[in-house]
């Protein structure tokens, strides 16, 4: 890729591992991604795969989760030294070293105000990052979620102790970073992730909301989604709308009676497609996602979506005889698996079931290349599209329409 002069460079570019392409003109970023995905899948899909740009390339993320870490030293410091607490992201290719975050140009706007408020609260109360070396400290991570279309903000503090001076934090945040929801997440493990063992509401409303607008034949449809601290929701709302709209329009072409939304999460696909079909079954293994999904059905006045708490593997294994009987030529299955992709067992069960149409949403093209040889023995890929959910990074979201041979 040819590097071009970019004026809006993050102060952490080159240090942070998040945005490798930020110093490259966006048009060239897209060109490189199209080349990469087309090359990767050329053995399976003959035509070039076109990528749809992100509607916004700055402040497009609706969620970030920087970590609290003890200060890192290149050389071992004296044993009695007190390490300062750093709030930030990991340095590029150095998972053990956290740099202090000033701003994130792809994260929600006004982040410096939040960092300032959290830092003042932390110092005022002498709260420090958890140190795995010593077992001292309590703070693990900061979670920020923000509705791109609603502006509603949710803040979460992951800590080993949930009985902290929350009144002080509320005062700082109200002054510098107003919010709708404030949570503390209990976290007693040692790994640095933002998945709390349990969440407790400290102040405000229990949820924030996001709106998704579908575009179809010149018309717009608006849907509202409730989001909790642990909800999975696509990080780039506006780019996700493009993909959701494509899935909607493809589904409209098929006009299926039944849709099975596997790895359905809070039922985003199910809710968006509900007016097109007779019945939708959404399957996911995370209880909080299903709870959000059921609330989202009420928010959107939808009555033809059924949620099931189960793993996809168990669902297919338990229901395969029933699914065989229910199979019609207009059955559509949507799979949107986690980054590791579909397991061998799930692929076998899908092939055994044999739905007429399969939409595969993949966030990991490398995993996709390992699965397509098996799927394409029984299916043809008739359409493909890529989406740039994460500008300035190498990541690509891929959507395939597979039809049974």
Coordinates of C-alpha atoms in Angstrom, one line a residue:
X1 CA 0.0 0.0 0.0
X2 CA 1.2 3.5 -0.8
X3 CA 1.3 5.7 2.3
X4 CA -0.2 9.1 1.8
X5 CA -0.2 12.2 4.0
X6 CA -3.1 11.9 6.4
X7 CA -3.9 14.9 8.6
X8 CA -6.1 13.1 11.2
X9 CA -3.5 10.9 12.8
X10 CA -4.0 9.5 16.3
X11 CA -1.4 10.5 18.8
X12 CA -0.9 6.8 19.6
X13 CA -0.4 5.6 16.0
X14 CA 2.5 3.3 15.7
X15 CA 2.3 2.5 19.5
X16 CA -1.2 1.1 19.6
X17 CA -1.8 -2.2 17.9
X18 CA -5.4 -1.2 16.9
X19 CA -4.9 0.8 13.6
X20 CA -2.2 -0.4 11.4
X21 CA -3.4 1.4 8.3
X22 CA -4.2 4.8 9.8
X23 CA -1.5 6.6 7.8
X24 CA -2.8 5.2 4.5
X25 CA -5.4 7.0 2.4
X26 CA -8.8 5.4 2.9
X27 CA -9.3 4.6 -0.7
X28 CA -6.1 2.7 -0.8
X29 CA -7.1 0.9 2.4
X30 CA -10.2 -0.4 0.7
X31 CA -8.3 -1.4 -2.4
X32 CA -5.9 -3.4 -0.4
X33 CA -8.7 -5.1 1.6
X34 CA -10.5 -6.0 -1.7
X35 CA -7.3 -7.5 -3.0
X36 CA -6.7 -9.5 0.2
X37 CA -10.2 -11.0 0.5
X38 CA -10.4 -11.8 -3.3
X39 CA -7.0 -13.5 -3.2
X40 CA -7.9 -15.4 -0.1
X41 CA -11.2 -16.7 -1.5
X42 CA -10.3 -17.0 -5.2
X43 CA -10.2 -20.8 -5.0
X44 CA -13.9 -20.7 -4.0
X45 CA -15.4 -17.6 -5.5
X46 CA -14.4 -16.7 -9.1
X47 CA -15.5 -13.1 -9.2
X48 CA -13.7 -10.3 -7.3
X49 CA -15.3 -9.5 -3.9
X50 CA -16.3 -5.9 -3.6
X51 CA -16.0 -4.1 -0.3
X52 CA -18.6 -1.6 0.9
X53 CA -16.9 1.4 2.7
X54 CA -17.7 2.4 6.2
X55 CA -20.0 5.5 6.2
X56 CA -17.7 7.0 8.8
X57 CA -14.0 6.3 9.3
X58 CA -13.4 8.3 12.5
X59 CA -15.2 7.7 15.8
X60 CA -17.2 4.8 14.2
X61 CA -16.9 2.4 17.1
X62 CA -19.8 2.2 19.6
X63 CA -17.7 0.3 22.2
X64 CA -14.2 0.4 23.6
X65 CA -12.7 -1.3 26.7
X66 CA -9.3 0.0 27.7
X67 CA -7.6 -1.7 30.6
X68 CA -6.1 -0.6 33.9
X69 CA -2.5 -1.9 34.2
X70 CA 0.5 -1.4 36.5
X71 CA 3.2 0.7 34.9
X72 CA 5.7 -1.3 32.8
X73 CA 9.4 -0.9 33.0
X74 CA 11.8 -2.0 30.2
X75 CA 14.3 -3.1 32.9
X76 CA 13.4 -4.7 36.2
X77 CA 13.0 -1.8 38.7
X78 CA 13.9 -1.9 42.4
X79 CA 11.6 -4.4 44.2
X80 CA 10.2 -1.7 46.5
X81 CA 9.2 0.7 43.7
X82 CA 5.5 1.7 43.5
X83 CA 4.2 1.2 40.0
X84 CA 1.8 3.9 38.7
X85 CA -1.6 2.8 37.3
X86 CA -2.0 3.2 33.5
X87 CA -5.4 3.3 31.7
X88 CA -5.0 2.4 28.1
X89 CA -4.5 -0.2 25.3
X90 CA -1.7 -2.7 24.8
X91 CA 1.3 -1.6 22.8
X92 CA 1.7 -3.1 19.4
X93 CA 2.9 -6.7 19.7
X94 CA 3.5 -6.3 23.4
X95 CA 0.6 -7.7 25.3
X96 CA 2.4 -7.1 28.7
X97 CA 2.8 -3.4 28.2
X98 CA -0.1 -0.9 28.4
X99 CA 0.4 2.7 27.1
X100 CA -1.5 5.6 28.7
X101 CA -4.5 6.5 26.5
X102 CA -5.1 10.1 25.6
X103 CA -7.8 9.6 22.9
X104 CA -9.0 7.0 20.4
X105 CA -10.0 8.4 17.0
X106 CA -12.0 5.3 16.1
X107 CA -13.8 5.1 19.5
X108 CA -16.7 7.2 20.8
X109 CA -16.2 10.9 20.8
X110 CA -15.3 13.0 23.8
X111 CA -13.2 10.1 25.2
X112 CA -10.6 12.4 26.8
X113 CA -13.3 13.8 29.1
X114 CA -14.1 10.3 30.3
X115 CA -10.4 9.4 30.8
X116 CA -9.9 12.6 32.9
X117 CA -13.0 12.0 35.1
X118 CA -12.0 8.3 35.7
X119 CA -8.4 9.3 36.5
X120 CA -9.4 12.0 38.9
X121 CA -11.8 9.7 40.7
X122 CA -9.1 6.9 40.9
X123 CA -6.4 9.2 42.3
X124 CA -8.8 10.9 44.7
X125 CA -9.7 7.5 46.2
X126 CA -6.2 5.9 45.8
X127 CA -7.5 3.0 43.6
X128 CA -4.9 1.2 41.7
X129 CA -4.8 -1.4 38.9
X130 CA -4.7 -5.0 39.8
X131 CA -1.1 -6.3 39.7
X132 CA -0.7 -10.0 39.0
X133 CA 2.8 -9.9 40.3
X134 CA 1.8 -8.9 43.8
X135 CA -2.0 -9.5 44.0
X136 CA -2.4 -5.9 45.0
X137 CA -4.8 -3.4 43.4
X138 CA -8.4 -3.8 42.3
X139 CA -9.1 -2.1 38.9
X140 CA -9.2 -4.2 35.7
X141 CA -10.9 -2.4 32.8
X142 CA -13.1 0.4 31.7
X143 CA -16.1 -0.3 29.5
X144 CA -17.7 2.4 27.3
X145 CA -20.7 1.7 25.1
X146 CA -22.5 4.5 23.2
X147 CA -25.5 4.4 20.9
X148 CA -24.3 5.8 17.6
X149 CA -27.8 7.0 16.6
X150 CA -29.1 7.7 20.2
X151 CA -26.1 9.1 21.9
X152 CA -26.9 7.2 25.0
X153 CA -23.8 6.2 27.0
X154 CA -23.1 3.2 29.3
X155 CA -20.0 3.1 31.5
X156 CA -18.7 0.1 33.3
X157 CA -15.8 -0.3 35.8
X158 CA -14.4 -3.8 36.1
X159 CA -13.0 -4.3 39.6
X160 CA -12.2 -7.0 42.1
X161 CA -14.1 -4.9 44.7
X162 CA -17.5 -3.5 44.0
X163 CA -17.9 -1.5 47.2
X164 CA -16.1 1.7 46.0
X165 CA -16.8 5.4 46.3
X166 CA -19.4 5.6 43.6
X167 CA -20.8 9.0 44.7
X168 CA -17.4 10.5 43.9
X169 CA -17.3 8.9 40.5
X170 CA -20.9 10.0 39.8
X171 CA -19.9 13.6 40.6
X172 CA -16.9 13.5 38.3
X173 CA -18.8 11.9 35.4
X174 CA -21.8 14.3 35.7
X175 CA -19.4 17.2 35.3
X176 CA -17.3 15.8 32.5
X177 CA -19.0 12.9 30.8
X178 CA -22.8 12.6 31.3
X179 CA -24.1 9.0 30.9
X180 CA -27.3 7.0 31.0
X181 CA -26.0 3.9 32.7
X182 CA -23.2 3.3 35.2
X183 CA -22.2 -0.2 36.2
X184 CA -19.6 -2.0 38.2
X185 CA -18.5 -5.5 37.0
X186 CA -17.1 -7.9 39.5
X187 CA -14.0 -9.5 38.1
X188 CA -11.9 -11.8 40.2
X189 CA -9.9 -13.6 37.5
X190 CA -6.4 -12.4 36.3
X191 CA -6.8 -12.2 32.5
X192 CA -7.4 -8.6 31.1
X193 CA -10.8 -8.8 29.4
X194 CA -14.0 -6.8 29.8
X195 CA -16.3 -9.7 30.5
X196 CA -17.4 -9.4 34.1
X197 CA -18.6 -12.3 36.2
X198 CA -21.6 -10.3 37.2
X199 CA -22.7 -6.7 36.6
X200 CA -24.3 -4.4 39.2
X201 CA -26.1 -1.2 38.3
X202 CA -24.7 1.8 40.3
X203 CA -26.6 4.7 38.8
X204 CA -29.0 5.5 36.0
X205 CA -31.0 3.2 33.7
X206 CA -30.2 -0.5 33.3
X207 CA -29.9 -0.3 29.5
X208 CA -29.0 2.0 26.7
X209 CA -30.6 1.8 23.2
X210 CA -29.4 1.8 19.7
X211 CA -31.4 2.3 16.5
X212 CA -30.8 0.3 13.3
X213 CA -32.1 1.7 10.0
X214 CA -32.7 -0.7 7.2
X215 CA -32.7 0.5 3.6
X216 CA -34.7 -1.4 1.0
X217 CA -36.0 -0.2 -2.4
X218 CA -35.8 3.5 -1.3
X219 CA -37.7 2.8 1.9
X220 CA -36.4 3.0 5.5
X221 CA -37.3 0.9 8.5
X222 CA -36.2 1.8 12.0
X223 CA -35.8 -0.7 14.8
X224 CA -34.7 -0.1 18.4
X225 CA -32.4 -2.4 20.4
X226 CA -31.8 -2.5 24.1
X227 CA -28.2 -3.0 25.1
X228 CA -26.8 -4.3 28.4
X229 CA -23.2 -4.4 29.5
X230 CA -22.6 -7.9 28.2
X231 CA -24.6 -7.6 25.0
X232 CA -23.0 -8.5 21.7
X233 CA -23.7 -5.7 19.2
X234 CA -21.8 -4.9 16.0
X235 CA -19.2 -2.3 17.0
X236 CA -19.7 -0.2 13.8
X237 CA -23.4 0.6 13.8
X238 CA -23.6 2.4 10.5
X239 CA -21.5 -0.1 8.6
X240 CA -23.6 -2.9 10.1
X241 CA -26.7 -1.3 8.8
X242 CA -25.3 -1.7 5.3
X243 CA -24.8 -5.5 5.9
X244 CA -28.2 -5.9 7.6
X245 CA -29.9 -4.1 4.7
X246 CA -28.2 -6.5 2.2
X247 CA -29.3 -9.5 4.2
X248 CA -32.9 -8.1 4.3
X249 CA -33.0 -7.6 0.6
X250 CA -31.6 -11.1 -0.2
X251 CA -34.1 -12.6 2.2
X252 CA -36.8 -10.7 0.4
X253 CA -35.8 -12.3 -2.8
X254 CA -36.0 -15.8 -1.3
X255 CA -39.3 -15.1 0.5
X256 CA -38.7 -18.0 2.9
X257 CA -41.4 -19.3 5.3
X258 CA -38.8 -20.1 8.1
X259 CA -35.5 -18.6 9.1
X260 CA -33.1 -20.1 11.6
X261 CA -30.7 -17.5 13.1
X262 CA -27.8 -19.5 14.5
X263 CA -25.4 -17.7 16.9
X264 CA -28.3 -15.2 17.0
X265 CA -27.1 -13.2 20.0
X266 CA -29.8 -10.7 21.0
X267 CA -31.7 -11.5 17.8
X268 CA -30.6 -8.6 15.6
X269 CA -31.0 -10.5 12.3
X270 CA -34.2 -12.2 13.6
X271 CA -35.9 -8.9 14.5
X272 CA -34.8 -7.1 11.3
X273 CA -36.2 -10.0 9.1
X274 CA -39.3 -10.7 11.1
X275 CA -41.8 -8.9 8.8
X276 CA -40.6 -11.0 5.8
X277 CA -41.2 -14.5 7.2
X278 CA -43.7 -16.7 9.0
X279 CA -41.5 -17.7 11.9
X280 CA -37.9 -17.2 13.0
X281 CA -35.9 -19.4 15.5
X282 CA -32.9 -17.6 17.1
X283 CA -30.3 -19.8 18.9
X284 CA -27.6 -18.6 21.2
X285 CA -25.8 -20.0 24.3
X286 CA -25.5 -16.7 26.3
X287 CA -28.5 -16.1 28.7
X288 CA -28.1 -12.4 28.9
X289 CA -28.2 -12.1 25.1
X290 CA -31.6 -14.0 25.0
X291 CA -32.9 -11.8 27.8
X292 CA -32.0 -8.7 25.7
X293 CA -33.5 -10.3 22.6
X294 CA -36.9 -10.9 24.3
X295 CA -37.0 -7.3 25.5
X296 CA -36.1 -6.2 22.0
X297 CA -39.1 -8.2 20.6
X298 CA -41.3 -6.1 22.9
X299 CA -39.7 -2.9 21.9
X300 CA -40.4 -3.6 18.3
X301 CA -43.8 -5.3 18.8
X302 CA -42.6 -8.5 17.1
X303 CA -44.4 -11.8 17.9
X304 CA -43.0 -14.4 15.4
X305 CA -39.5 -14.8 16.7
X306 CA -38.6 -17.7 19.1
X307 CA -35.5 -17.7 21.2
X308 CA -33.7 -20.9 22.3
X309 CA -30.9 -21.0 24.9
X310 CA -28.6 -23.7 23.5
X311 CA -25.3 -24.2 21.7
X312 CA -25.6 -24.4 17.9
X313 CA -24.0 -27.9 18.0
X314 CA -26.5 -29.2 20.6
X315 CA -29.4 -27.5 18.8
X316 CA -28.6 -29.2 15.5
X317 CA -27.9 -32.5 17.2
X318 CA -31.1 -32.5 19.1
X319 CA -33.4 -31.1 16.4
X320 CA -32.0 -32.7 13.3
X321 CA -34.9 -35.1 12.8
X322 CA -37.4 -32.4 13.3
X323 CA -35.5 -30.0 11.1
X324 CA -35.4 -32.7 8.3
X325 CA -39.2 -33.0 8.4
X326 CA -39.7 -29.2 8.5
X327 CA -37.4 -28.6 5.5
X328 CA -38.9 -26.8 2.6
X329 CA -37.3 -25.3 -0.4
X330 CA -37.5 -21.8 1.0
X331 CA -35.8 -22.5 4.4
X332 CA -33.1 -20.0 5.2
X333 CA -30.4 -20.4 7.8
X334 CA -28.1 -17.6 8.9
X335 CA -24.8 -18.3 10.6
X336 CA -22.8 -15.6 12.2
X337 CA -20.3 -17.5 14.3
X338 CA -17.6 -16.2 16.6
X339 CA -14.1 -15.5 15.3
X340 CA -13.0 -19.1 15.4
X341 CA -15.8 -19.9 12.9
X342 CA -17.9 -23.1 12.6
X343 CA -16.8 -26.3 14.2
X344 CA -16.4 -29.5 12.1
X345 CA -19.4 -31.0 13.9
X346 CA -21.6 -28.0 13.2
X347 CA -20.6 -28.0 9.5
X348 CA -21.5 -31.8 9.3
X349 CA -24.9 -31.2 10.9
X350 CA -25.7 -28.2 8.6
X351 CA -24.9 -30.3 5.6
X352 CA -26.9 -33.2 7.0
X353 CA -29.9 -30.9 7.5
X354 CA -29.5 -29.3 4.0
X355 CA -31.4 -26.0 4.2
X356 CA -32.0 -24.6 0.8
X357 CA -30.3 -21.2 1.5
X358 CA -27.5 -20.4 3.8
X359 CA -26.2 -16.9 4.6
X360 CA -22.7 -17.0 6.1
X361 CA -21.5 -13.9 8.0
X362 CA -17.8 -14.2 8.7
X363 CA -15.5 -11.9 10.6
X364 CA -12.5 -14.2 10.0
X365 CA -11.8 -14.9 6.3
X366 CA -9.0 -17.3 7.3
X367 CA -11.5 -19.5 9.2
X368 CA -13.8 -19.2 6.3
X369 CA -11.3 -20.7 3.8
X370 CA -11.0 -23.8 6.0
X371 CA -14.8 -24.3 6.0
X372 CA -15.8 -23.5 2.4
X373 CA -14.3 -26.7 0.9
X374 CA -16.8 -28.8 2.9
X375 CA -19.7 -26.4 2.4
X376 CA -19.2 -26.0 -1.3
X377 CA -19.4 -29.8 -1.9
X378 CA -23.1 -29.3 -1.2
X379 CA -23.7 -25.6 -1.9
X380 CA -23.0 -23.0 -4.6
X381 CA -22.0 -19.5 -3.6
X382 CA -24.1 -17.3 -5.8
X383 CA -23.4 -13.9 -4.2
X384 CA -20.7 -12.4 -2.0
X385 CA -20.0 -9.0 -0.4
X386 CA -17.5 -7.6 2.0
X387 CA -17.9 -4.8 4.5
X388 CA -15.3 -2.5 6.1
X389 CA -16.5 -2.6 9.7
X390 CA -13.1 -1.5 11.0
X391 CA -11.4 1.3 9.0
X392 CA -7.6 1.7 9.5
X393 CA -7.3 -2.0 10.5
X394 CA -6.9 -5.2 8.3
X395 CA -10.2 -6.7 9.5
X396 CA -12.9 -7.5 6.9
X397 CA -16.5 -8.7 7.4
X398 CA -17.7 -11.1 4.6
X399 CA -21.2 -12.1 3.6
X400 CA -21.9 -15.1 1.4
X401 CA -25.1 -16.4 0.0
X402 CA -24.9 -20.2 -0.5
X403 CA -27.7 -22.1 -2.3
X404 CA -28.1 -25.9 -2.1
X405 CA -27.0 -27.8 -5.2

